[in-house]
Short mmCIF file of C-alpha atoms in Angstrom, two decimals:
data_model
loop_
_atom_site.label_atom_id
_atom_site.label_comp_id
_atom_site.label_asym_id
_atom_site.label_seq_id
_atom_site.Cartn_x
_atom_site.Cartn_y
_atom_site.Cartn_z
CA ILE A 21 72.06 33.27 43.99
CA THR A 22 68.84 33.70 42.06
CA ALA A 23 68.12 32.58 38.51
CA PRO A 24 69.23 35.26 36.02
CA ALA A 25 66.41 37.42 34.67
CA VAL A 26 68.03 37.53 31.23
CA LEU A 27 67.22 33.85 30.69
CA ARG A 28 63.51 34.59 31.00
CA GLU A 29 63.81 36.54 27.76
CA PRO A 30 63.34 34.77 24.41
CA LEU A 31 66.37 33.59 22.44
CA VAL A 32 67.29 36.02 19.64
CA THR A 33 69.12 34.80 16.53
CA PRO A 34 68.94 37.27 13.63
CA ASN A 35 69.29 35.95 10.10
CA LYS A 36 72.59 37.41 8.86
CA LEU A 37 74.40 36.97 5.54
CA LEU A 38 77.83 35.68 6.58
CA MET A 39 80.37 37.01 4.06
CA GLY A 40 83.42 36.91 6.32
CA PRO A 41 86.16 34.25 6.35
CA GLY A 42 83.90 31.82 8.23
CA PRO A 43 81.60 30.52 9.49
CA SER A 44 79.35 30.46 6.46
CA ASN A 45 75.57 30.20 6.34
CA ALA A 46 74.41 26.62 6.79
CA PRO A 47 71.95 25.26 4.19
CA GLN A 48 68.45 24.50 5.44
CA ARG A 49 69.09 20.78 4.92
CA VAL A 50 71.94 20.97 7.45
CA LEU A 51 69.87 22.97 9.95
CA ASP A 52 66.97 20.54 9.62
CA ALA A 53 69.26 17.57 10.22
CA MET A 54 70.56 19.13 13.42
CA SER A 55 67.04 19.36 14.84
CA ARG A 56 66.69 15.57 14.89
CA PRO A 57 66.65 13.65 18.21
CA ILE A 58 69.91 13.28 20.11
CA LEU A 59 71.45 9.81 20.04
CA GLY A 60 74.00 8.24 22.37
CA HIS A 61 77.66 8.48 21.43
CA LEU A 62 78.00 4.68 21.02
CA HIS A 63 74.56 3.88 19.64
CA PRO A 64 74.81 1.82 16.45
CA GLU A 65 72.98 4.53 14.50
CA THR A 66 75.57 7.09 15.64
CA LEU A 67 78.44 4.81 14.65
CA LYS A 68 76.84 4.32 11.23
CA ILE A 69 76.70 8.11 10.73
CA MET A 70 80.36 8.34 11.76
CA ASP A 71 81.21 5.69 9.15
CA ASP A 72 79.28 7.65 6.50
CA ILE A 73 81.27 10.76 7.38
CA LYS A 74 84.59 8.91 7.11
CA GLU A 75 83.74 7.84 3.56
CA GLY A 76 82.74 11.38 2.65
CA VAL A 77 85.90 12.91 4.12
CA ARG A 78 88.05 10.46 2.15
CA TYR A 79 86.34 11.67 -1.02
CA LEU A 80 86.74 15.35 -0.13
CA PHE A 81 90.41 14.85 0.80
CA GLN A 82 90.99 12.45 -2.12
CA THR A 83 92.62 9.86 0.12
CA ASN A 84 92.37 6.19 1.04
CA ASN A 85 93.88 6.73 4.49
CA VAL A 86 92.42 4.42 7.12
CA ALA A 87 93.25 7.00 9.83
CA THR A 88 90.52 9.39 8.69
CA PHE A 89 88.08 10.68 11.30
CA CYS A 90 86.78 13.83 13.00
CA LEU A 91 87.76 15.67 16.14
CA SER A 92 85.21 17.19 18.51
CA ALA A 93 86.70 20.67 18.20
CA SER A 94 86.93 23.62 15.86
CA GLY A 95 89.58 23.79 13.14
CA HIS A 96 92.13 24.73 15.78
CA GLY A 97 91.72 21.19 17.08
CA GLY A 98 93.00 19.87 13.75
CA MET A 99 96.11 22.01 14.07
CA GLU A 100 96.61 20.87 17.65
CA ALA A 101 96.09 17.18 16.88
CA THR A 102 98.37 16.96 13.84
CA LEU A 103 101.20 18.74 15.66
CA CYS A 104 100.64 16.90 18.94
CA ASN A 105 100.74 13.44 17.34
CA LEU A 106 103.74 14.02 15.08
CA LEU A 107 106.05 16.05 17.35
CA GLU A 108 108.14 15.13 20.36
CA ASP A 109 110.43 17.28 22.51
CA GLY A 110 113.31 18.66 20.49
CA ASP A 111 111.91 17.72 17.06
CA VAL A 112 112.58 20.36 14.43
CA ILE A 113 109.48 21.67 12.67
CA LEU A 114 109.60 24.02 9.71
CA ILE A 115 106.64 26.40 9.44
CA GLY A 116 105.83 27.79 6.01
CA HIS A 117 104.57 31.26 6.88
CA THR A 118 102.13 32.99 4.52
CA GLY A 119 100.08 34.75 7.19
CA HIS A 120 98.54 34.48 10.64
CA TRP A 121 98.23 30.69 10.67
CA GLY A 122 101.98 30.36 10.37
CA ASP A 123 102.26 32.32 13.61
CA ARG A 124 99.54 30.27 15.32
CA SER A 125 101.03 26.90 14.32
CA ALA A 126 104.49 28.03 15.45
CA ASP A 127 103.08 28.96 18.86
CA MET A 128 101.35 25.58 19.19
CA ALA A 129 104.40 23.58 18.07
CA ALA A 130 106.62 25.37 20.59
CA ARG A 131 104.18 24.43 23.37
CA TYR A 132 104.67 20.77 22.40
CA GLY A 133 108.43 21.15 22.87
CA ALA A 134 109.43 21.44 19.22
CA ASP A 135 112.36 23.42 17.82
CA VAL A 136 110.43 25.84 15.58
CA GLN A 137 112.00 27.22 12.40
CA ILE A 138 110.15 29.51 10.01
CA VAL A 139 110.41 30.23 6.30
CA LYS A 140 108.43 33.35 5.40
CA SER A 141 106.94 34.23 2.05
CA LYS A 142 106.95 37.70 0.58
CA ILE A 143 103.92 39.82 1.54
CA GLY A 144 100.80 38.66 -0.29
CA GLN A 145 102.59 35.76 -1.97
CA SER A 146 103.06 32.02 -1.54
CA LEU A 147 106.31 30.13 -1.01
CA SER A 148 108.01 28.70 -4.07
CA LEU A 149 109.14 25.09 -4.23
CA GLU A 150 112.75 26.30 -4.31
CA GLU A 151 112.25 28.38 -1.15
CA ILE A 152 110.82 25.32 0.58
CA ARG A 153 113.64 23.10 -0.71
CA ALA A 154 116.30 25.50 0.58
CA ALA A 155 114.65 25.68 4.01
CA LEU A 156 114.43 21.88 4.23
CA VAL A 157 118.14 21.57 3.45
CA LEU A 158 119.04 24.30 5.96
CA HIS A 159 116.89 23.26 8.92
CA LYS A 160 116.52 19.47 8.41
CA PRO A 161 113.06 19.31 10.00
CA SER A 162 111.10 16.16 10.80
CA VAL A 163 107.84 18.00 9.97
CA LEU A 164 106.89 20.76 7.53
CA PHE A 165 103.66 22.66 8.22
CA LEU A 166 101.90 24.58 5.43
CA THR A 167 98.57 26.39 5.21
CA GLN A 168 96.99 25.82 1.81
CA GLY A 169 94.72 28.85 2.13
CA ASP A 170 95.65 31.49 4.69
CA SER A 171 92.46 33.32 5.58
CA SER A 172 94.34 36.30 7.04
CA THR A 173 96.11 37.20 3.80
CA GLY A 174 93.96 35.48 1.17
CA VAL A 175 97.04 33.64 -0.13
CA LEU A 176 96.79 30.20 -1.74
CA GLN A 177 99.90 28.03 -1.25
CA PRO A 178 100.65 25.59 -4.13
CA LEU A 179 101.25 22.06 -2.82
CA GLU A 180 102.07 19.92 -5.84
CA GLY A 181 105.57 18.49 -5.45
CA VAL A 182 105.97 19.53 -1.82
CA GLY A 183 105.13 16.14 -0.30
CA ALA A 184 107.60 14.27 -2.51
CA LEU A 185 110.24 16.87 -1.69
CA CYS A 186 109.60 16.43 2.04
CA HIS A 187 109.94 12.66 1.82
CA GLN A 188 113.27 13.01 0.02
CA HIS A 189 114.40 14.82 3.18
CA ASN A 190 112.83 12.36 5.67
CA CYS A 191 110.23 14.95 6.62
CA LEU A 192 106.45 14.65 7.05
CA LEU A 193 104.06 17.21 5.56
CA ILE A 194 101.11 18.68 7.51
CA VAL A 195 98.63 20.84 5.61
CA ASP A 196 95.90 23.12 6.96
CA THR A 197 92.95 23.26 4.51
CA VAL A 198 90.45 24.91 6.86
CA ALA A 199 89.72 27.85 4.55
CA SER A 200 90.62 26.26 1.21
CA LEU A 201 88.91 22.86 0.91
CA GLY A 202 86.20 23.07 -1.73
CA GLY A 203 87.65 26.25 -3.20
CA ALA A 204 90.94 24.85 -4.50
CA PRO A 205 92.04 21.43 -5.79
CA MET A 206 93.22 18.99 -3.12
CA PHE A 207 94.73 15.54 -3.69
CA MET A 208 96.02 14.27 -0.36
CA ASP A 209 97.36 10.94 -1.61
CA ARG A 210 98.64 12.11 -4.99
CA TRP A 211 100.44 15.07 -3.40
CA GLU A 212 101.87 12.83 -0.62
CA ILE A 213 100.44 14.85 2.27
CA ASP A 214 100.90 13.11 5.63
CA ALA A 215 98.42 14.90 7.87
CA MET A 216 95.59 17.20 6.91
CA TYR A 217 92.51 18.79 8.43
CA THR A 218 89.76 21.15 7.37
CA GLY A 219 86.99 23.27 8.84
CA SER A 220 83.40 22.09 8.94
CA GLN A 221 82.06 25.67 8.97
CA LYS A 222 83.69 27.01 5.80
CA VAL A 223 82.83 25.79 2.28
CA LEU A 224 81.06 22.72 3.66
CA GLY A 225 78.51 24.92 5.44
CA ALA A 226 78.20 22.77 8.56
CA PRO A 227 78.39 24.25 12.06
CA PRO A 228 81.79 24.69 13.71
CA GLY A 229 82.90 22.28 16.39
CA ILE A 230 83.70 19.11 14.45
CA THR A 231 86.90 18.88 12.41
CA PRO A 232 87.73 16.31 9.71
CA VAL A 233 91.34 15.08 9.86
CA SER A 234 93.38 12.40 8.12
CA PHE A 235 96.82 10.82 8.69
CA SER A 236 98.82 8.94 6.04
CA HIS A 237 100.42 5.53 6.63
CA ARG A 238 103.75 7.35 6.99
CA ALA A 239 102.29 9.53 9.76
CA VAL A 240 100.83 6.49 11.52
CA GLU A 241 104.21 4.74 11.39
CA ARG A 242 105.90 7.85 12.80
CA TYR A 243 103.32 7.82 15.61
CA LYS A 244 104.13 4.16 16.35
CA ARG A 245 107.83 5.00 16.68
CA ARG A 246 107.28 7.71 19.29
CA ASN A 247 109.51 7.56 22.36
CA SER A 248 106.87 9.21 24.52
CA LYS A 249 103.11 9.29 24.84
CA VAL A 250 101.17 11.91 22.92
CA LYS A 251 101.06 14.82 25.35
CA VAL A 252 97.29 15.38 25.17
CA TYR A 253 94.94 12.43 25.63
CA TYR A 254 92.14 14.18 23.75
CA TRP A 255 94.23 14.49 20.54
CA ASP A 256 95.79 11.00 20.54
CA MET A 257 95.18 9.63 17.02
CA SER A 258 95.17 6.00 18.14
CA LEU A 259 92.50 6.56 20.79
CA VAL A 260 90.29 8.82 18.67
CA GLY A 261 90.84 6.50 15.70
CA ASP A 262 89.62 3.53 17.74
CA TYR A 263 86.47 5.44 18.67
CA TRP A 264 85.91 6.06 14.95
CA GLY A 265 86.65 2.42 14.02
CA CYS A 266 89.70 3.23 11.89
CA PHE A 267 92.17 0.50 12.81
CA GLY A 268 90.13 -2.70 12.86
CA ARG A 269 90.06 -2.88 16.64
CA PRO A 270 86.92 -2.81 18.83
CA ARG A 271 85.44 0.66 19.13
CA ILE A 272 86.16 2.35 22.45
CA TYR A 273 84.67 5.18 24.45
CA HIS A 274 86.98 8.16 24.03
CA HIS A 275 84.63 11.10 24.62
CA THR A 276 80.97 11.99 24.18
CA ILE A 277 80.63 13.23 20.63
CA SER A 278 77.79 15.58 19.69
CA SER A 279 75.33 13.55 17.64
CA THR A 280 73.71 16.75 16.34
CA LEU A 281 77.03 18.01 14.97
CA LEU A 282 77.46 14.64 13.27
CA TYR A 283 74.04 14.98 11.63
CA GLY A 284 74.87 18.44 10.30
CA LEU A 285 78.30 17.45 9.03
CA ARG A 286 77.00 14.30 7.36
CA GLU A 287 74.41 16.24 5.39
CA ALA A 288 76.88 19.01 4.50
CA ILE A 289 79.33 16.42 3.16
CA ALA A 290 76.52 14.64 1.32
CA MET A 291 75.62 17.88 -0.43
CA ALA A 292 79.25 18.43 -1.45
CA CYS A 293 79.41 14.86 -2.79
CA GLU A 294 76.19 15.37 -4.75
CA GLU A 295 77.56 18.52 -6.39
CA GLY A 296 80.94 16.86 -6.98
CA LEU A 297 84.36 18.28 -6.18
CA PRO A 298 85.15 19.65 -9.66
CA ALA A 299 81.86 21.57 -9.81
CA LEU A 300 82.17 22.76 -6.20
CA ILE A 301 85.66 24.14 -6.77
CA ALA A 302 84.80 25.67 -10.16
CA ARG A 303 81.76 27.45 -8.66
CA HIS A 304 83.84 29.09 -5.96
CA GLN A 305 86.60 30.06 -8.35
CA ASP A 306 84.08 31.60 -10.77
CA CYS A 307 82.44 33.59 -7.97
CA ALA A 308 85.86 34.84 -6.85
CA LYS A 309 86.77 36.02 -10.36
CA ARG A 310 83.49 37.94 -10.58
CA LEU A 311 84.19 39.54 -7.21
CA TYR A 312 87.74 40.51 -8.26
CA ARG A 313 86.43 42.19 -11.41
CA GLY A 314 83.74 44.09 -9.53
CA LEU A 315 86.15 45.30 -6.86
CA GLN A 316 88.80 46.37 -9.35
CA ASP A 317 86.20 48.11 -11.52
CA GLY A 318 85.20 50.00 -8.38
CA GLY A 319 88.77 51.19 -7.86
CA PHE A 320 89.75 48.81 -5.05
CA GLU A 321 93.18 47.16 -4.82
CA LEU A 322 93.49 43.49 -3.92
CA TYR A 323 96.09 42.42 -1.36
CA ALA A 324 97.21 39.00 -2.61
CA ASP A 325 99.33 38.51 -5.72
CA PRO A 326 97.13 37.53 -8.71
CA LYS A 327 98.83 34.13 -9.08
CA ASP A 328 98.35 33.32 -5.38
CA ARG A 329 94.76 34.35 -4.65
CA LEU A 330 92.53 32.13 -2.55
CA SER A 331 89.05 31.89 -4.04
CA THR A 332 87.26 31.48 -0.71
CA VAL A 333 88.69 34.54 1.07
CA THR A 334 89.38 37.78 -0.81
CA THR A 335 91.56 40.42 0.85
CA ILE A 336 91.06 44.04 -0.22
CA LYS A 337 93.43 46.82 0.79
CA VAL A 338 91.65 49.40 2.96
CA PRO A 339 91.72 52.73 1.06
CA GLN A 340 93.71 55.51 2.69
CA GLY A 341 91.64 57.49 5.18
CA VAL A 342 88.93 54.82 5.47
CA ASP A 343 88.06 53.31 8.86
CA TRP A 344 87.56 49.62 8.07
CA LEU A 345 85.69 48.97 11.31
CA LYS A 346 83.07 51.65 10.58
CA VAL A 347 82.52 50.15 7.13
CA ALA A 348 82.07 46.65 8.57
CA GLN A 349 79.74 47.94 11.28
CA TYR A 350 77.67 49.87 8.73
CA ALA A 351 77.29 46.76 6.53
CA MET A 352 76.11 44.75 9.53
CA LYS A 353 73.78 47.39 10.96
CA THR A 354 72.25 48.40 7.63
CA TYR A 355 72.18 45.16 5.66
CA LEU A 356 72.88 42.38 8.22
CA VAL A 357 75.87 41.45 6.06
CA GLU A 358 79.13 40.39 7.68
CA ILE A 359 82.47 41.41 6.19
CA SER A 360 85.65 41.29 8.23
CA GLY A 361 88.81 43.25 8.81
CA GLY A 362 92.32 41.86 8.75
CA LEU A 363 93.84 39.32 11.12
CA GLY A 364 97.36 39.07 12.47
CA PRO A 365 99.76 40.61 9.92
CA THR A 366 96.87 42.19 7.97
CA ALA A 367 95.03 43.70 10.95
CA GLY A 368 93.85 47.20 10.07
CA GLN A 369 95.15 46.84 6.50
CA VAL A 370 92.49 44.84 4.65
CA PHE A 371 88.85 43.92 4.36
CA ARG A 372 88.19 40.18 4.08
CA ILE A 373 85.22 38.88 2.08
CA GLY A 374 84.39 35.20 2.26
CA LEU A 375 82.84 33.23 -0.60
CA MET A 376 82.08 29.94 1.10
CA SER A 377 78.43 28.97 0.68
#
């Protein structure tokens, strides 16, 4: 076998404007940080950067949880880890379905041996507190999974009151904020959320591949009461938490983390902290409102209900007779601008425009 000729050609990376549902364009400060020298995964300087990131994630999540760290994976890893740590064979999980990520989480939970029950919202809408309450009473789950911002439908799920309701029914609450963090208010502790994760490559503008996650004291206690080991070593919150120095025990080797991803994420979080959460959220919501007005003035129809729109991902109904793929391809070829089509239940039905930078 000879060396491939293609690798004698120069690397090509065009500069595109990423206006899909993620990833977003990384700021130059983040790109510059990632060009710094690689450090070892247990070097004291690396551990200090990890500690900086933990503090930043607690601010972004609005939590004091000690079990706050990052996973060496994309946002899917956050979904895997929260489900894997909090479910055992036969546990009932209730999935709040507002789009594709309800389907994906249901698939994952079933693979971990859970009894999966689903409560579906109306098309383009969120679930009401009463709909959630009725499903909790009916199914008696040990875990409720909700997606705050479903990037397939552009629906924002209200969360206030849900955590307290779950705890009245002896149920833990997992929330996916991959597409929503920084574009909608989030108060993990105040809203009594038990496990939460986000995407590094969305509003934060860091590269994908490193996922912030946090577990409440209730989630940690549930973990301690498990009757079986967590099924996947890589997702085990106790082991990863010890690598990140969360529990007051000596730091251990769990895996080789990418120091360059840490650099990028640290600087992306620092920039978000410098802007401040209220300003960051307000900026994205203002941009979304301007986009809505422009689209509607142009005769386009938005997919999500006005009261349930996610500021970071706007879904636009594809006009009759229009080939969405040709439109997206034209935008990329002509302007180097990425817009996306639908995903899962909205495939072929919508355009998706991301406002995440």
